[in-house]
């Protein structure tokens, strides 16, 4: 083909002229909008700024640094500063505090006549949309559906689907409900909830006029809910991978006209590329056309300057960017408000809009003085009911129960749970369960300190009034969704389990300059301690010793990826004074969360031989206390310490670690519990302030319990 130079020159001239005209028109039609997005996350029914685990007098003296009624004032201030704003919630609303417990105790039927208090507050605050967190599923689908009827704003959960017999199964076994998720799945499966919404909003642009902007909102929940709430969800719900689901739906949202797409995943941030990852917010930063990420789930702050995200490529934690996309995670319980300011541009007079990420920002805002009385008034009935319910006395006790020092001193807050679980395990055995167990099989329990500073320097079990109440049981076992499960394993499995805990929990000795002993990023609720009951003489049957100067068995740990060495810190593991053999047959009762950790050493080779969905582990504590009281006269219970484990460090004088900033913790560490001391020096955990430094000198020759005041 021959080109005509004259024609080509003419076309070029016309194109240049048109470009010049368009350039002039572009300037005339170019407008911008400043849009503020606000986010709350992990409220956990903390509507009131009230600590139900301490007295009313204490609450009046020290206004808690949390509660949606306090966040309300920040939301109002933040809204006033701008012309255009939207408000979202990331999830974990209806569970996780005494008020949540109280509402769950009232049941689904109560919600048919009364709105859940979180929605009374959130409707008043005029939320635009919200996402389902994992804890929304804790009380079952019927309870969740009834609660959601109180919401006057839309909910999204793109990766939660209805289980359907027509979907392709992983296995053809009749009892198998796991579905194979292929590309066809997204077009054939039916959603349980709306995957996304596109909201038409009128915003004021810099030309002073109102323009319609289509804001798409898409949400996700952790795929792990299928293990955590298996009793409610298996064969009822299917969950897909967060990133793949986003890659499917975001182009659809754009095709439907979304100008802006906001992702609100209930999913944390870490450096992984796993399919079905629990924490997949990093992945969403690489999905085209997502303009803002408002995440939650792991109760941390983003942006921040602690360097905890410093090793993640393409994450700028100080600016709040994930692969250049503005992102926020505002902690927990309403203590912070996440704020993203987006710059929207239009070159066609407001017909369509795009986001200028380079001129968009992210920040967290802290609480201001006071609390919103209007929000408090909305939930006063539920608040008063919670106070009354939590104050009900179960039994008197002879010691303090706390979770201040569980990694260095055997802890009663763990032991009480273990006693309750083991009590139930022996009940099942007496009823004929585990009939195939050998005569010398060991029956044990394992649990962890569920309140150990995750939510600040006061977030510890702290029972000091000489009595157990309903609040005490919630204080001991904060996760009221865990159901019991029994694992069958060997002695070798149990040893690997303990070595795994050691490797994660303790830094190698000797410590480097400025290092503290405990690995702070290893959460306390994963610090498992085993228990085997008491002999007739009152001695603990299970004992183990850990030499923390030996090298760690597991190194290069990243989730459940690791390098396993020949090192051994566990130097002794006995039951009734006899070393437990590698081939010993062991039945361990735990919770469904731990039993689902199939990649964790010790659990990886175990077999789940029983799961019980009829009650939760917190109820096991209540059942146990009731059984003990029924077997005795009087209302006082004694709790001797089984002294299950002991740390050794022959060449180390003492170590320091951060824990509770509480007067009761100071008292227990001063002439109450052997080996502990404190100068009450301020400390941090994972860069978070508000903790105290304690010292431990490996002395186990005295008192393990802290006496009740």
mmCIF file of C-alpha atoms in Angstrom, residues 393-397 625-638:
data_model
loop_
_atom_site.group_PDB
_atom_site.id
_atom_site.type_symbol
_atom_site.label_atom_id
_atom_site.label_comp_id
_atom_site.label_asym_id
_atom_site.label_seq_id
_atom_site.Cartn_x
_atom_site.Cartn_y
_atom_site.Cartn_z
ATOM 1 C CA UNK A 393 -21.343 -13.712 91.349
ATOM 2 C CA UNK A 394 -20.479 -17.343 90.573
ATOM 3 C CA UNK A 395 -18.058 -18.210 93.392
ATOM 4 C CA UNK A 396 -15.554 -16.801 95.852
ATOM 5 C CA UNK A 397 -11.872 -17.526 95.187
ATOM 6 C CA UNK A 625 -17.283 -24.115 88.142
ATOM 7 C CA UNK A 626 -20.888 -25.253 88.597
ATOM 8 C CA UNK A 627 -19.825 -28.908 88.924
ATOM 9 C CA UNK A 628 -17.173 -28.039 91.511
ATOM 10 C CA UNK A 629 -19.598 -25.982 93.579
ATOM 11 C CA UNK A 630 -22.181 -28.776 93.455
ATOM 12 C CA UNK A 631 -19.627 -31.269 94.840
ATOM 13 C CA UNK A 632 -18.787 -29.201 97.917
ATOM 14 C CA UNK A 633 -20.289 -27.142 100.680
ATOM 15 C CA UNK A 634 -19.939 -23.389 100.540
ATOM 16 C CA UNK A 635 -19.264 -20.956 97.738
ATOM 17 C CA UNK A 636 -15.460 -20.667 97.957
ATOM 18 C CA UNK A 637 -13.178 -22.394 95.464
ATOM 19 C CA UNK A 638 -9.448 -22.993 95.863
#
